[in-house]
């Protein structure tokens, strides 16, 4: 149950009027409580939840900090134990892409490219739970690379539709928002 606390608090942050929605502090947990629990997976789960919140709330500073924690501070005995690896790959790829666009740091572009390649490999092997995430990253990459507007629109539309069909309404909403930002 301990590892569910960051998700629970993230949902509370998403659905309530929280002063700082990327801080996991509230009725379900506090970051201090989880950090001091001695369970290596707890830190990774907290970083992942904070990365997702940073993506939803466009907090680039929190996004960069927690992407780097997930990439470079992950304890070796935790690797591969996450049940939501497809969501993690998408979040890391999406965050890396956004950070690379903002900072022009090549290492983040490389990370985004690696995450896309891994999701493509998984999709090719039949993992249906990563397909809509992959389509979203393809749309983001096309927008970033300044592909023709009609192509970018088509890619966003396909990603939104696939997210809805897969039951990932939160991803569909986020991709809708990203498409709107592209057209502004």
mmCIF file of C-alpha atoms in Angstrom:
data_model
loop_
_atom_site.group_PDB
_atom_site.id
_atom_site.type_symbol
_atom_site.label_atom_id
_atom_site.label_comp_id
_atom_site.label_asym_id
_atom_site.label_seq_id
_atom_site.Cartn_x
_atom_site.Cartn_y
_atom_site.Cartn_z
ATOM 1 C CA UNK A 1 0.000 0.000 0.000
ATOM 2 C CA UNK A 2 2.933 2.317 0.627
ATOM 3 C CA UNK A 3 3.793 2.467 -3.077
ATOM 4 C CA UNK A 4 0.245 3.543 -3.927
ATOM 5 C CA UNK A 5 0.424 6.671 -1.783
ATOM 6 C CA UNK A 6 2.170 8.838 -4.434
ATOM 7 C CA UNK A 7 -0.489 7.887 -7.003
ATOM 8 C CA UNK A 8 -3.262 8.589 -4.512
ATOM 9 C CA UNK A 9 -1.817 12.000 -3.645
ATOM 10 C CA UNK A 10 -1.251 12.778 -7.343
ATOM 11 C CA UNK A 11 -4.944 12.112 -8.027
ATOM 12 C CA UNK A 12 -5.883 14.362 -5.104
ATOM 13 C CA UNK A 13 -3.603 17.066 -6.537
ATOM 14 C CA UNK A 14 -5.198 16.687 -9.973
ATOM 15 C CA UNK A 15 -8.754 16.877 -8.671
ATOM 16 C CA UNK A 16 -8.524 19.548 -6.002
ATOM 17 C CA UNK A 17 -7.427 23.112 -5.539
ATOM 18 C CA UNK A 18 -3.865 22.501 -4.409
ATOM 19 C CA UNK A 19 -1.544 25.507 -4.019
ATOM 20 C CA UNK A 20 1.374 23.645 -5.620
ATOM 21 C CA UNK A 21 0.062 20.644 -7.569
ATOM 22 C CA UNK A 22 3.507 19.151 -8.273
ATOM 23 C CA UNK A 23 4.262 18.764 -4.547
ATOM 24 C CA UNK A 24 3.043 15.481 -3.091
ATOM 25 C CA UNK A 25 1.867 16.732 0.260
ATOM 26 C CA UNK A 26 -1.655 16.296 1.523
ATOM 27 C CA UNK A 27 -4.186 13.870 2.911
ATOM 28 C CA UNK A 28 -2.663 10.735 1.354
ATOM 29 C CA UNK A 29 1.005 11.370 2.101
ATOM 30 C CA UNK A 30 3.893 13.763 2.474
ATOM 31 C CA UNK A 31 7.104 13.574 0.493
ATOM 32 C CA UNK A 32 9.129 13.537 3.711
ATOM 33 C CA UNK A 33 7.168 10.537 5.017
ATOM 34 C CA UNK A 34 7.768 8.550 1.838
ATOM 35 C CA UNK A 35 11.417 9.572 1.450
ATOM 36 C CA UNK A 36 12.207 8.302 4.931
ATOM 37 C CA UNK A 37 10.436 4.952 4.665
ATOM 38 C CA UNK A 38 13.503 2.947 3.564
ATOM 39 C CA UNK A 39 11.836 1.307 0.538
ATOM 40 C CA UNK A 40 13.864 1.967 -2.673
ATOM 41 C CA UNK A 41 10.807 1.682 -4.922
ATOM 42 C CA UNK A 42 9.081 4.434 -2.936
ATOM 43 C CA UNK A 43 11.479 7.109 -4.185
ATOM 44 C CA UNK A 44 11.088 6.003 -7.796
ATOM 45 C CA UNK A 45 7.298 5.952 -7.498
ATOM 46 C CA UNK A 46 7.357 9.442 -5.997
ATOM 47 C CA UNK A 47 9.669 10.788 -8.742
ATOM 48 C CA UNK A 48 7.460 9.222 -11.404
ATOM 49 C CA UNK A 49 4.288 10.709 -9.900
ATOM 50 C CA UNK A 50 5.930 14.126 -9.685
ATOM 51 C CA UNK A 51 7.105 13.850 -13.309
ATOM 52 C CA UNK A 52 3.543 13.114 -14.428
ATOM 53 C CA UNK A 53 2.197 16.069 -12.443
ATOM 54 C CA UNK A 54 4.903 18.299 -13.930
ATOM 55 C CA UNK A 55 3.856 17.182 -17.429
ATOM 56 C CA UNK A 56 0.180 17.911 -16.715
ATOM 57 C CA UNK A 57 0.900 21.300 -15.142
ATOM 58 C CA UNK A 58 3.739 22.383 -17.499
ATOM 59 C CA UNK A 59 6.229 22.801 -14.671
ATOM 60 C CA UNK A 60 9.522 22.508 -16.552
ATOM 61 C CA UNK A 61 11.734 22.894 -13.473
ATOM 62 C CA UNK A 62 10.061 20.003 -11.616
ATOM 63 C CA UNK A 63 9.968 18.037 -14.871
ATOM 64 C CA UNK A 64 13.728 18.331 -15.384
ATOM 65 C CA UNK A 65 14.598 17.507 -11.762
ATOM 66 C CA UNK A 66 12.471 14.368 -11.640
ATOM 67 C CA UNK A 67 13.341 13.169 -15.129
ATOM 68 C CA UNK A 68 17.000 13.357 -14.105
ATOM 69 C CA UNK A 69 16.278 11.523 -10.841
ATOM 70 C CA UNK A 70 14.523 8.738 -12.765
ATOM 71 C CA UNK A 71 17.339 8.541 -15.308
ATOM 72 C CA UNK A 72 20.365 8.826 -13.057
ATOM 73 C CA UNK A 73 19.406 8.214 -9.403
ATOM 74 C CA UNK A 74 17.358 5.033 -9.779
ATOM 75 C CA UNK A 75 18.698 2.311 -7.462
ATOM 76 C CA UNK A 76 19.883 -0.727 -9.481
ATOM 77 C CA UNK A 77 17.682 -3.152 -7.514
ATOM 78 C CA UNK A 78 14.566 -1.206 -8.556
ATOM 79 C CA UNK A 79 15.102 -1.393 -12.320
ATOM 80 C CA UNK A 80 12.388 -3.318 -14.113
ATOM 81 C CA UNK A 81 10.017 -3.702 -11.163
ATOM 82 C CA UNK A 82 7.543 -1.037 -12.248
ATOM 83 C CA UNK A 83 4.189 -2.333 -13.434
ATOM 84 C CA UNK A 84 3.644 0.751 -15.563
ATOM 85 C CA UNK A 85 6.848 0.691 -17.621
ATOM 86 C CA UNK A 86 5.017 1.818 -20.772
ATOM 87 C CA UNK A 87 3.723 4.963 -19.022
ATOM 88 C CA UNK A 88 7.179 5.616 -17.588
ATOM 89 C CA UNK A 89 8.810 5.347 -21.030
ATOM 90 C CA UNK A 90 6.237 7.730 -22.488
ATOM 91 C CA UNK A 91 6.609 10.220 -19.614
ATOM 92 C CA UNK A 92 10.404 10.142 -19.845
ATOM 93 C CA UNK A 93 10.295 10.545 -23.627
ATOM 94 C CA UNK A 94 7.718 13.326 -23.528
ATOM 95 C CA UNK A 95 9.518 15.206 -20.733
ATOM 96 C CA UNK A 96 12.875 14.804 -22.488
ATOM 97 C CA UNK A 97 11.378 16.167 -25.703
ATOM 98 C CA UNK A 98 9.859 19.191 -23.950
ATOM 99 C CA UNK A 99 13.080 19.911 -22.063
ATOM 100 C CA UNK A 100 15.176 19.535 -25.236
ATOM 101 C CA UNK A 101 12.912 21.970 -27.086
ATOM 102 C CA UNK A 102 13.226 24.481 -24.263
ATOM 103 C CA UNK A 103 16.927 24.135 -23.385
ATOM 104 C CA UNK A 104 18.387 22.907 -26.705
ATOM 105 C CA UNK A 105 20.384 20.320 -24.703
ATOM 106 C CA UNK A 106 21.233 17.444 -27.024
ATOM 107 C CA UNK A 107 21.197 14.798 -24.263
ATOM 108 C CA UNK A 108 17.447 15.237 -23.825
ATOM 109 C CA UNK A 109 16.825 14.851 -27.537
ATOM 110 C CA UNK A 110 18.816 11.594 -27.410
ATOM 111 C CA UNK A 111 16.769 10.378 -24.424
ATOM 112 C CA UNK A 112 13.514 11.177 -26.254
ATOM 113 C CA UNK A 113 14.728 9.309 -29.340
ATOM 114 C CA UNK A 114 15.694 6.257 -27.246
ATOM 115 C CA UNK A 115 12.300 6.171 -25.529
ATOM 116 C CA UNK A 116 10.504 6.375 -28.885
ATOM 117 C CA UNK A 117 12.622 3.519 -30.258
ATOM 118 C CA UNK A 118 11.866 1.348 -27.218
ATOM 119 C CA UNK A 119 8.122 2.039 -27.452
ATOM 120 C CA UNK A 120 8.271 1.218 -31.191
ATOM 121 C CA UNK A 121 9.943 -2.085 -30.360
ATOM 122 C CA UNK A 122 7.302 -2.913 -27.760
ATOM 123 C CA UNK A 123 4.451 -1.925 -30.101
ATOM 124 C CA UNK A 124 5.928 -4.096 -32.856
ATOM 125 C CA UNK A 125 5.959 -7.041 -30.431
ATOM 126 C CA UNK A 126 2.243 -6.478 -29.785
ATOM 127 C CA UNK A 127 2.125 -4.370 -26.607
ATOM 128 C CA UNK A 128 -1.192 -2.597 -27.176
ATOM 129 C CA UNK A 129 -0.848 -0.543 -23.987
ATOM 130 C CA UNK A 130 1.973 1.545 -25.416
ATOM 131 C CA UNK A 131 0.575 2.248 -28.886
ATOM 132 C CA UNK A 132 -1.266 5.492 -28.049
ATOM 133 C CA UNK A 133 1.778 6.777 -26.115
ATOM 134 C CA UNK A 134 3.965 6.106 -29.134
ATOM 135 C CA UNK A 135 1.524 7.916 -31.430
ATOM 136 C CA UNK A 136 1.587 10.938 -29.122
ATOM 137 C CA UNK A 137 5.397 11.051 -29.180
ATOM 138 C CA UNK A 138 5.339 10.795 -32.990
ATOM 139 C CA UNK A 139 3.006 13.815 -33.115
ATOM 140 C CA UNK A 140 5.228 15.773 -30.719
ATOM 141 C CA UNK A 141 8.318 14.925 -32.762
ATOM 142 C CA UNK A 142 6.611 16.008 -35.996
ATOM 143 C CA UNK A 143 5.631 19.327 -34.389
ATOM 144 C CA UNK A 144 9.153 19.802 -33.051
ATOM 145 C CA UNK A 145 10.693 19.039 -36.445
ATOM 146 C CA UNK A 146 8.332 21.556 -38.074
ATOM 147 C CA UNK A 147 6.708 19.000 -40.370
ATOM 148 C CA UNK A 148 3.832 20.269 -42.542
ATOM 149 C CA UNK A 149 0.850 21.421 -40.478
ATOM 150 C CA UNK A 150 -1.524 18.883 -42.045
ATOM 151 C CA UNK A 151 0.814 16.015 -41.137
ATOM 152 C CA UNK A 152 1.165 17.225 -37.546
ATOM 153 C CA UNK A 153 -2.614 17.656 -37.261
ATOM 154 C CA UNK A 154 -3.179 14.135 -38.595
ATOM 155 C CA UNK A 155 -0.660 12.681 -36.127
ATOM 156 C CA UNK A 156 -2.238 14.490 -33.170
ATOM 157 C CA UNK A 157 -5.717 13.369 -34.281
ATOM 158 C CA UNK A 158 -4.588 9.741 -34.544
ATOM 159 C CA UNK A 159 -2.932 9.922 -31.094
ATOM 160 C CA UNK A 160 -6.052 11.453 -29.523
ATOM 161 C CA UNK A 161 -8.304 8.853 -31.111
ATOM 162 C CA UNK A 162 -6.042 5.957 -30.087
ATOM 163 C CA UNK A 163 -5.838 7.265 -26.510
ATOM 164 C CA UNK A 164 -9.621 7.447 -26.292
ATOM 165 C CA UNK A 165 -10.093 3.982 -27.761
ATOM 166 C CA UNK A 166 -7.576 2.562 -25.277
ATOM 167 C CA UNK A 167 -9.448 4.200 -22.391
ATOM 168 C CA UNK A 168 -6.686 6.665 -21.532
ATOM 169 C CA UNK A 169 -8.859 9.772 -21.310
ATOM 170 C CA UNK A 170 -6.193 11.687 -19.404
ATOM 171 C CA UNK A 171 -3.711 11.097 -22.227
ATOM 172 C CA UNK A 172 -6.328 12.059 -24.834
ATOM 173 C CA UNK A 173 -6.959 15.303 -22.936
ATOM 174 C CA UNK A 174 -3.249 16.064 -22.663
ATOM 175 C CA UNK A 175 -2.674 15.367 -26.382
ATOM 176 C CA UNK A 176 -5.653 17.620 -27.194
ATOM 177 C CA UNK A 177 -4.020 20.383 -25.173
ATOM 178 C CA UNK A 178 -0.671 19.797 -26.873
ATOM 179 C CA UNK A 179 -2.345 19.975 -30.298
ATOM 180 C CA UNK A 180 -4.027 23.233 -29.303
ATOM 181 C CA UNK A 181 -0.652 24.679 -28.244
ATOM 182 C CA UNK A 182 0.797 23.673 -31.610
ATOM 183 C CA UNK A 183 -1.909 25.556 -33.469
ATOM 184 C CA UNK A 184 -1.635 28.743 -31.351
#
